[in-house]
Coordinates of C-alpha atoms (C1' of nucleotides) in Angstrom, one line a residue:
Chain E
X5 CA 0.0 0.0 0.0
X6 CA 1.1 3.8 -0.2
X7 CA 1.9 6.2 2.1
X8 CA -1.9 7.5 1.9
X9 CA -3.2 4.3 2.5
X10 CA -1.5 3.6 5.4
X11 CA -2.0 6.6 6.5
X12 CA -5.9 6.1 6.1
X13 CA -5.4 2.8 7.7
X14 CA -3.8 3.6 10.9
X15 CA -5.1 7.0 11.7
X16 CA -2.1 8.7 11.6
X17 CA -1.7 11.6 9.7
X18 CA 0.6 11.3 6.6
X19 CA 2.5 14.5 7.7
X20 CA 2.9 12.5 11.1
X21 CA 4.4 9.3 9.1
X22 CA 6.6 11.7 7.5
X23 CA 7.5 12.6 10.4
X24 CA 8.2 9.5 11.9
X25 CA 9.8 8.2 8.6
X26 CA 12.3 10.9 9.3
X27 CA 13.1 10.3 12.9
X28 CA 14.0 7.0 11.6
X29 CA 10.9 5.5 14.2
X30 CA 9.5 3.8 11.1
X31 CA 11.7 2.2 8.4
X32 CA 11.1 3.1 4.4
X33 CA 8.9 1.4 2.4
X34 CA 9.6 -0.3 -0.6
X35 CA 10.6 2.2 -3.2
X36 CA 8.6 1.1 -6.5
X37 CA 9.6 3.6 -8.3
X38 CA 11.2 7.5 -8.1
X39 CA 7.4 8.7 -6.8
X40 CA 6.0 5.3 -5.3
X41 CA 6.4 3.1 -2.2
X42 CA 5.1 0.3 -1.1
X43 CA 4.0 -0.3 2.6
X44 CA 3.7 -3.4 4.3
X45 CA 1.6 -5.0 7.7
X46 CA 4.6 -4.7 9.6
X47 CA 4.7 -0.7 8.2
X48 CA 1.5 -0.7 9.9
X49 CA 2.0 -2.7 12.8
X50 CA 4.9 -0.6 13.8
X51 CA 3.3 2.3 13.0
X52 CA 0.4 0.8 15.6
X53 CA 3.3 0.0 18.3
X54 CA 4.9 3.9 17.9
X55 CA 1.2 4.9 18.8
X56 CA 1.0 2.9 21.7
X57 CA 4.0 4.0 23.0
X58 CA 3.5 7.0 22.8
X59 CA -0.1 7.8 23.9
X60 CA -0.6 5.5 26.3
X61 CA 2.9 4.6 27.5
X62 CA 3.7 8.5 26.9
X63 CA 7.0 7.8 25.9
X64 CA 9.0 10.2 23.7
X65 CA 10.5 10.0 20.5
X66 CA 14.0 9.1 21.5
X67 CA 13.2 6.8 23.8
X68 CA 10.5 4.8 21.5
X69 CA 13.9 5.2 19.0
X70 CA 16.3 3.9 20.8
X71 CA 13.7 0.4 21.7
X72 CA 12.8 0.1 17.9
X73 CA 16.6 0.3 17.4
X74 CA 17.5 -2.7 19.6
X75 CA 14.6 -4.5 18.3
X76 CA 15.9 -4.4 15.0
X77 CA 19.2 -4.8 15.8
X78 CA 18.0 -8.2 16.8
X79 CA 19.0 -8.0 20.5
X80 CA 19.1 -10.8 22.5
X81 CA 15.3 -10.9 24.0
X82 CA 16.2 -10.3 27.9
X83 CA 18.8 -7.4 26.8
X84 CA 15.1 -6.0 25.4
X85 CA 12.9 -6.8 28.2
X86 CA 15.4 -5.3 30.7
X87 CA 15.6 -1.8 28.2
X88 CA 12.0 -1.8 27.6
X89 CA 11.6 -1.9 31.8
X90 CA 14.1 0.5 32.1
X91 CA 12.6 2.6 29.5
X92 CA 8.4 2.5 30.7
X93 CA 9.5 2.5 34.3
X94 CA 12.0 5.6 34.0
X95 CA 14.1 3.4 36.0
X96 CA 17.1 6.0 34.4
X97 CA 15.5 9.1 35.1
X98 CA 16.5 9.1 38.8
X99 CA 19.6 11.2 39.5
X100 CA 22.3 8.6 39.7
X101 CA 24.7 10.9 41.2
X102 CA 24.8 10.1 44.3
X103 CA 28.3 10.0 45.9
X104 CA 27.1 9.5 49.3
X105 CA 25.9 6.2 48.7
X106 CA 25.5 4.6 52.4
X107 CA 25.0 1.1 52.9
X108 CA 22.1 0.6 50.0
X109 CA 19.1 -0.6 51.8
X110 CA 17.8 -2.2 48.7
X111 CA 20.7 -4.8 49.1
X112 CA 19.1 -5.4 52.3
X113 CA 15.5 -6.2 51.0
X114 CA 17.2 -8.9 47.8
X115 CA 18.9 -10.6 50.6
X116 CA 16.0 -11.0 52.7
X117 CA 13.1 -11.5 50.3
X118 CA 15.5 -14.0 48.6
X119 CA 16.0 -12.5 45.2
X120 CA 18.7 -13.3 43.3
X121 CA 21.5 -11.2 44.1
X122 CA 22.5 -10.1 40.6
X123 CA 23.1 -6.2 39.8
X124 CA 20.0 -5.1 37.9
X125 CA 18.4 -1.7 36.4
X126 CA 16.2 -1.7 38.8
X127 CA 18.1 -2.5 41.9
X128 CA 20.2 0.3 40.8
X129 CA 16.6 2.0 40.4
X130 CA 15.4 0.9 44.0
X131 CA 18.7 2.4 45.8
X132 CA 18.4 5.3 43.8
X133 CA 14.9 5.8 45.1
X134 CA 15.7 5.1 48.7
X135 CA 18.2 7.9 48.9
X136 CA 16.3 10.2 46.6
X137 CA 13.5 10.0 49.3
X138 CA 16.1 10.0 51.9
X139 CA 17.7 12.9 50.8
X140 CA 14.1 14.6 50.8
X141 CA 13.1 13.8 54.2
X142 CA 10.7 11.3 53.5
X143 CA 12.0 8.3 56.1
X144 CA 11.6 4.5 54.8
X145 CA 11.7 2.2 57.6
X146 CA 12.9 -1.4 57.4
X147 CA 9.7 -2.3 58.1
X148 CA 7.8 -0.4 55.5
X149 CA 10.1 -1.7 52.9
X150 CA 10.0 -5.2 53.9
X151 CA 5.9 -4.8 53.6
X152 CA 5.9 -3.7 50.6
X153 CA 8.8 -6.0 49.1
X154 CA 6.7 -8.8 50.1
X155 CA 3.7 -7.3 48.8
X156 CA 5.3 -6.7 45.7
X157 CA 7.1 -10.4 45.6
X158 CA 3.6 -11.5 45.9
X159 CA 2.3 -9.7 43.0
X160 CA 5.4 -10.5 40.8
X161 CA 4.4 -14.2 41.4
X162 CA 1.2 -13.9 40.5
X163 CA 2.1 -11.6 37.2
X164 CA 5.1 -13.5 35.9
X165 CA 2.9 -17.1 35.7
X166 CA 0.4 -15.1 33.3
X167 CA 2.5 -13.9 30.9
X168 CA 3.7 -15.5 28.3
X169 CA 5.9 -14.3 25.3
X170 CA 5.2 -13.5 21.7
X171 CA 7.2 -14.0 18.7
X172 CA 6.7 -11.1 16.9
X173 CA 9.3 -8.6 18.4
X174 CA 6.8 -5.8 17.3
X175 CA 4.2 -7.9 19.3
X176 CA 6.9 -8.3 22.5
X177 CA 7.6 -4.8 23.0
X178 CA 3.8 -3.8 22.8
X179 CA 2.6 -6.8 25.1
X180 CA 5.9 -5.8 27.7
X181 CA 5.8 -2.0 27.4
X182 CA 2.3 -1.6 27.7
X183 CA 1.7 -4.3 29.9
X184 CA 4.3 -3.2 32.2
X185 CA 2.6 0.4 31.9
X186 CA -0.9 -0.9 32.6
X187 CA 0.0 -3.1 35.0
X188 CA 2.4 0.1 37.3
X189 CA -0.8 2.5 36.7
X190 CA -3.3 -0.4 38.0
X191 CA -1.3 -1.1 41.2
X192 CA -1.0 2.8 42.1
X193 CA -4.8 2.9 41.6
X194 CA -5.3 0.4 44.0
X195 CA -2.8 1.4 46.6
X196 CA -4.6 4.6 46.1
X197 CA -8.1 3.1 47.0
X198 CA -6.3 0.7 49.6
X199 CA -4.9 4.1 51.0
X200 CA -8.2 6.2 50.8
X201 CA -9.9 2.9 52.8
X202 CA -7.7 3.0 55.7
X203 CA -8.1 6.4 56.5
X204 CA -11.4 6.2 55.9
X205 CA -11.8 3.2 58.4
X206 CA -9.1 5.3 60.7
X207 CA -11.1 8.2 60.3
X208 CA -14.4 6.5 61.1
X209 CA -12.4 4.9 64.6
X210 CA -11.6 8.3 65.9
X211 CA -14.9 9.9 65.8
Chain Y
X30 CA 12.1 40.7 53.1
X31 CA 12.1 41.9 49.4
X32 CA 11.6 40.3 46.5
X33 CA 15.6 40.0 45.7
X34 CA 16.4 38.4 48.9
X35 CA 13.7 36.0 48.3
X36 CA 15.2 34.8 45.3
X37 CA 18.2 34.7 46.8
X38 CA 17.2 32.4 50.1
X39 CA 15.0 30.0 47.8
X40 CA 17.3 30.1 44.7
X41 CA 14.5 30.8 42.5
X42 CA 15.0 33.8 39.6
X43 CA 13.5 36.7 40.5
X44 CA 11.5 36.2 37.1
X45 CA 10.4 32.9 38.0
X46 CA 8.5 34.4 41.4
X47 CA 7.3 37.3 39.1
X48 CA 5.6 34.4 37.2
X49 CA 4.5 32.5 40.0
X50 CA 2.8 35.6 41.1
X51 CA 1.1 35.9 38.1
X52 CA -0.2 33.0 38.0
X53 CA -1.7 33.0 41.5
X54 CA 0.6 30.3 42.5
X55 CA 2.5 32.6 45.4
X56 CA 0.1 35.6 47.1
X57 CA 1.8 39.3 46.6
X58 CA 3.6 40.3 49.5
X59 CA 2.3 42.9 51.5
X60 CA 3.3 46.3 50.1
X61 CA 4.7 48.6 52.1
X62 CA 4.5 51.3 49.7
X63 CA 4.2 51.7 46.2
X64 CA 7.5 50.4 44.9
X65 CA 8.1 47.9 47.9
X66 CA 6.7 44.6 49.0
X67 CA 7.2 42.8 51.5
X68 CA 7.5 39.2 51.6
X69 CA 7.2 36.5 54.8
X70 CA 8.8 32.9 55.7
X71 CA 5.1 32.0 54.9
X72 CA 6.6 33.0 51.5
X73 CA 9.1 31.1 51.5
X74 CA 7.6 28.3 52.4
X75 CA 5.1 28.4 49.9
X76 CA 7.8 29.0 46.9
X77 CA 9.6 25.8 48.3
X78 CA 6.3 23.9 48.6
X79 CA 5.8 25.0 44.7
X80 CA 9.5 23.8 43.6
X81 CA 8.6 20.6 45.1
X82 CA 5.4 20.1 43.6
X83 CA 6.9 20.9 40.5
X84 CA 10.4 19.3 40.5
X85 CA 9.9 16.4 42.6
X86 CA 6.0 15.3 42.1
X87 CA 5.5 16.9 38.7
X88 CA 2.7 18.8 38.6
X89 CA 1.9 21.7 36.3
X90 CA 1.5 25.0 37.1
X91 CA -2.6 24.8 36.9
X92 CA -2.6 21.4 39.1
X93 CA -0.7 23.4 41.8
X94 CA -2.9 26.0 41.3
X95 CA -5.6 24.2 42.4
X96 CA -4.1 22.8 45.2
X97 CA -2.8 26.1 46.8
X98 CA -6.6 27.6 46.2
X99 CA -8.5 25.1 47.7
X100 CA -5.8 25.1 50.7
X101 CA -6.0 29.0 50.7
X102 CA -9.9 28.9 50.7
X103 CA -9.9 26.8 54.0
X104 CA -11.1 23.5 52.2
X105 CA -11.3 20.8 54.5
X106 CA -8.5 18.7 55.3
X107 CA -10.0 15.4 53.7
X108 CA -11.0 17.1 51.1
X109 CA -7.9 18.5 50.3
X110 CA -5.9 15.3 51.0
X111 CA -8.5 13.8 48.4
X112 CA -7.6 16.3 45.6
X113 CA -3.6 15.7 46.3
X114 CA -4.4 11.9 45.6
X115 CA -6.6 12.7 42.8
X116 CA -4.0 14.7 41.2
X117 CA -0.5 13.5 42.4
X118 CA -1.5 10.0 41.1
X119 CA -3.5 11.2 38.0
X120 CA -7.0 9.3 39.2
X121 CA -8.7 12.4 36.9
X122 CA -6.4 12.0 33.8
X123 CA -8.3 8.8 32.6
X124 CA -10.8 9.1 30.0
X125 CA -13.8 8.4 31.5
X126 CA -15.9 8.6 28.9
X127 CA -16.8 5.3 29.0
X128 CA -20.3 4.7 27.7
X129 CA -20.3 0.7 28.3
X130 CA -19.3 0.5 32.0
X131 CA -20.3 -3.4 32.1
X132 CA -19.8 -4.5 36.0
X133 CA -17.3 -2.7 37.5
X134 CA -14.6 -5.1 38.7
X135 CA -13.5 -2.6 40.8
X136 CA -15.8 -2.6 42.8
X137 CA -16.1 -6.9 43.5
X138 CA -12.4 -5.4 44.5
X139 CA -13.5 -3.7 47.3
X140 CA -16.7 -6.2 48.9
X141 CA -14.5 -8.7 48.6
X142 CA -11.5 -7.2 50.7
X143 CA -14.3 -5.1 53.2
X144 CA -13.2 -1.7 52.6
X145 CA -15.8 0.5 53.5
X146 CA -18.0 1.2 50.5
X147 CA -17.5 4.3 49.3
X148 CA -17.3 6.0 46.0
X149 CA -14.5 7.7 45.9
X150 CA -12.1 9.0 42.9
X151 CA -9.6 6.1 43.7
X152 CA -12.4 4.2 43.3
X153 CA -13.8 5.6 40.1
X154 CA -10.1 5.8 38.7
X155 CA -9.7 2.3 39.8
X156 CA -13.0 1.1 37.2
X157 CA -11.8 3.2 34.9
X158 CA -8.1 1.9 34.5
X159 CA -9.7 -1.4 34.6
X160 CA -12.1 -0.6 31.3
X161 CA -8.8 1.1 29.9
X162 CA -6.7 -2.0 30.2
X163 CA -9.5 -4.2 28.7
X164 CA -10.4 -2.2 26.1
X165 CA -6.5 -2.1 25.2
X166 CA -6.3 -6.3 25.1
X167 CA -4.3 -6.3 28.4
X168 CA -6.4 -8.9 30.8
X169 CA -7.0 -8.6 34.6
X170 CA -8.2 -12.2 35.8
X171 CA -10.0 -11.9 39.4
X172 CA -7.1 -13.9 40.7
X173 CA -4.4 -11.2 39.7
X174 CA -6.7 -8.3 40.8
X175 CA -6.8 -10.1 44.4
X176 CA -3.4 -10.7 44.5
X177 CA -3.1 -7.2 43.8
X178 CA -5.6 -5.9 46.2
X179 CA -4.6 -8.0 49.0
X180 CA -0.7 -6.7 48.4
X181 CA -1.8 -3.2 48.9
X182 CA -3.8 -3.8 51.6
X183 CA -0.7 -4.9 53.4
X184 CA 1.3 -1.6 52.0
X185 CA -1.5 0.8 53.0
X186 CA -1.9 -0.9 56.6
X187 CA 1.9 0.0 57.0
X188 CA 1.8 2.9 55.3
X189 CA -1.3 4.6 57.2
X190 CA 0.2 3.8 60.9
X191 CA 3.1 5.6 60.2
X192 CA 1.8 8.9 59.5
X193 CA 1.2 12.4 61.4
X194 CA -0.9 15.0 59.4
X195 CA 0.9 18.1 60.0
X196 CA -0.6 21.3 61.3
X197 CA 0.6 23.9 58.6
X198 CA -1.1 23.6 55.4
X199 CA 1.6 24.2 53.5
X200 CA 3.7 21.1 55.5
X201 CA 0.0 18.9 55.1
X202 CA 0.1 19.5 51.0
X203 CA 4.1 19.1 51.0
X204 CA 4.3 15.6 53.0
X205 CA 1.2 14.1 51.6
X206 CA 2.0 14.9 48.1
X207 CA 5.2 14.5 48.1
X208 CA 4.9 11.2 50.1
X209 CA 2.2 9.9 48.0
X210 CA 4.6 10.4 45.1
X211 CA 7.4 8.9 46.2
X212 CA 5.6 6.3 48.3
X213 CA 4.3 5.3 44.6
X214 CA 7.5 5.4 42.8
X215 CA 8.7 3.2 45.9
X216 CA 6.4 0.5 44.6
X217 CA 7.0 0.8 41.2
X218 CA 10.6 0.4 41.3
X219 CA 10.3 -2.6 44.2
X220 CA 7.6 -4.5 41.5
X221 CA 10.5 -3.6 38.6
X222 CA 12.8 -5.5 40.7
X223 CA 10.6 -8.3 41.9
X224 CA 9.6 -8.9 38.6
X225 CA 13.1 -9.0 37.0
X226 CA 13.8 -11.5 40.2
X227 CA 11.0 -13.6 39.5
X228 CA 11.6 -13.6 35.8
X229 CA 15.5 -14.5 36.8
X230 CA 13.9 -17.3 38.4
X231 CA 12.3 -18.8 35.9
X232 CA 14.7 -18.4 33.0
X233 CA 17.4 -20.4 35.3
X234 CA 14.7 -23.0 36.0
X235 CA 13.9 -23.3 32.4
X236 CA 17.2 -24.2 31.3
Chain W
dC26 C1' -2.3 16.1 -20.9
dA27 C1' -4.2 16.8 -16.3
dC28 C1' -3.6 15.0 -12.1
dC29 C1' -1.8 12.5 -8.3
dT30 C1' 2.0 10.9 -5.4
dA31 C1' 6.6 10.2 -2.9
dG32 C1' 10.1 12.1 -0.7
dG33 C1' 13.1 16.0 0.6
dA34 C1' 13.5 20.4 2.7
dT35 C1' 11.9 23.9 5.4
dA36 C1' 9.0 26.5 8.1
dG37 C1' 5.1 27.0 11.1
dG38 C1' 2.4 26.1 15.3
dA39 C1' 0.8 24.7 19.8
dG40 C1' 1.6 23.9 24.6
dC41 C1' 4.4 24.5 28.5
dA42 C1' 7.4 26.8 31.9
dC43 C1' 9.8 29.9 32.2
dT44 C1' 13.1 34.2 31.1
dA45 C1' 14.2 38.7 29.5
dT46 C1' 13.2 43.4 28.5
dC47 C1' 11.2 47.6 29.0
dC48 C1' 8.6 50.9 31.5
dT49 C1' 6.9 53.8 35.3
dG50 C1' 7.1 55.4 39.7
dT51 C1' 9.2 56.1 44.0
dG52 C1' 11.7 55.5 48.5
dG53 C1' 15.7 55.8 50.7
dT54 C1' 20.8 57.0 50.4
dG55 C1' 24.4 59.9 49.9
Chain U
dC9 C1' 18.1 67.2 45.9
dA10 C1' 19.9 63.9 42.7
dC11 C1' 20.1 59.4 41.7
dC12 C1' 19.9 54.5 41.6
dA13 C1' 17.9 50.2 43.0
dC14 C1' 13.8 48.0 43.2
dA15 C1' 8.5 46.7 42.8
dG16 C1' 5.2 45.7 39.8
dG17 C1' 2.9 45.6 35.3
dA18 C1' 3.0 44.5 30.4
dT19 C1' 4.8 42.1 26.7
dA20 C1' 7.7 39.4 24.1
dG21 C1' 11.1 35.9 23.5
dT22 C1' 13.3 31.1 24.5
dG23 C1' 13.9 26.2 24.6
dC24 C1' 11.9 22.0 24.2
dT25 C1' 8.8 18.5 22.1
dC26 C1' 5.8 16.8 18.8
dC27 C1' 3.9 17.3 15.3
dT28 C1' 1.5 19.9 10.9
dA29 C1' 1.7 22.6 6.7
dT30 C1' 3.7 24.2 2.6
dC31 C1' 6.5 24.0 -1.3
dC32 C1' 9.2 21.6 -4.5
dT33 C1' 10.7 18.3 -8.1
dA34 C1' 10.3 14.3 -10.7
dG35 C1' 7.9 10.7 -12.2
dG36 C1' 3.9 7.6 -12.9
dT37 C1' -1.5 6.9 -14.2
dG38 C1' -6.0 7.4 -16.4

DNA sequence: CACCTAGGATAGGAGCACTATCCTGTGGTG
DNA sequence: CACCACAGGATAGTGCTCCTATCCTAGGTG
């Protein structure tokens, strides 16, 4: 198909696929001749997957680059899954200049919940985020963060046996990043709720 | 104090608090006479309540906005601590134009965990990420969403017993929201991690 | 032959959060 | 009394991001 069909196809605006086409987001189509080119599914699918990403993952341009990139590079799957967490999580947005780094409690919580005890993105991520909230006053106990790492284990072991991994690498990126998205936003909803109950029930106690 | 030496003691440009004023977001100082003001701690405070809304929780200059009027018109503290959540953690941002709302999962959610039954934003936000995520393909089995609710539950417990609603407004809209905020990104980064463990898990089981 | 299209270049625009400039008037200092 | 720093108001510009629009040429299509 042409530029204007796929245009029609997706939804996207042809000046937007231009666009795109130019960041290097979407790869060329077929050239036919000097004037024509041919688009494929994948065109489209891809062009789907930038959409995604970007309304409701809300990543950026460079960031939805630099994943398509890998992908096509034909990275090694995990190498993917660990950049596409990294990526939807802003697991790299956190400051990581931190020279005062104290004894990471984060350490603390993989030793004791039993994680494997292998430097990750987000353990880097976690300690990051302890001393970020440190740094701003906002205490975490050893309690409160072994609450929640259990909490969390739990939910991890109830995610990770429902997932299951496509073959399309256009299809694993959408399924992870907006999964992962989804799944983040749903959890904060329901801590919100689980939050808003306890005072309520608090509330209701000290009348 | 002037207008220069606040600058100076909150390291925010002059121009920046000329904006803020502006906008509504800080309250002229009282002016002495007609080429004076005068400016408080109380302004102080309120300029480093705004960098923190804005630099560390995110907000916009319109979502603060709100926040600071409804604390400067003497809103009620519950209702006040409701907007934070509703905004800090983006309960209003969903669409909720949802025309089919089928049975509301949500709200099995709460019966089944007996959390007072209230609507509530979380609540309503809670419905609505749940249409979202099945209108987008992404599944929520009854199991997961239990797992889910009953991991909060355990978070919020912790979370509620360790906190002391300040007496300043200012401090009330500065440690809830900025607590809520990083109390979130807590999670989010722990469930990164516990995922990536669980995942580490299985791939060395699996080979 | 009239018309459409791809692709390249370049410019425009909207939204956001500032940032800078200019202006007027005036209080306090020297 | 002269002068300069400063408040406050108005207005415009900046940097960033993500598009969107216009213009162009060359080349197929009915």
């Amino acid at each position: 198909m042409q530029l204007k069909e796929l245009s029609e196809r997706t939804g996207v605006s042809p000046a937007s696929i231009k666009f795109y086409l130019r960041e290097g987001l979407l790869p060329a189509g077929r050239t036919v001749h000097a004037t024509r080119a041919e688009y494929s599914e994948h065109h489209a699918n891809r062009l789907e997957l930038i959409q995604a990403l970007r309304r409701v993952v809300g990543l950026n341009i460079a960031q939805i680059g630099s994943l398509l990139k890998m992908a096509d590079g034909g990275a090694p799957r995990l190498e993917l899954l660990a950049a596409i967490q990294r990526t939807v999580l802003g697991l790299d947005e956190v400051g990581t200049e931190h020279g005062e780094l104290r004894t990471p409690a984060g350490d603390a919580v993989v030793r004791f919940r039993n994680w494997p005890d292998v430097p990750s993105d987000a353990r880097n991520a976690l300690n990051a985020q302890l001393a970020r909230m440190e740094s701003l006053g906002v205490p975490v106990t050893a309690e409160l963060l072994d609450a929640y790492s259990q909490a969390v284990d739990a939910i991890a072991a109830t995610n990770i046996s429902a997932t299951t991994a496509p073959d399309d690498v256009n299809q694993l990126i959408m399924t992870a990043a907006v999964g992962m998205h989804l799944h983040g936003q749903l959890v904060l909803k329901l801590l919100a709720l689980a939050h808003a109950s306890h005072a309520i029930r608090r509330y209701e106690k000290s009348i």
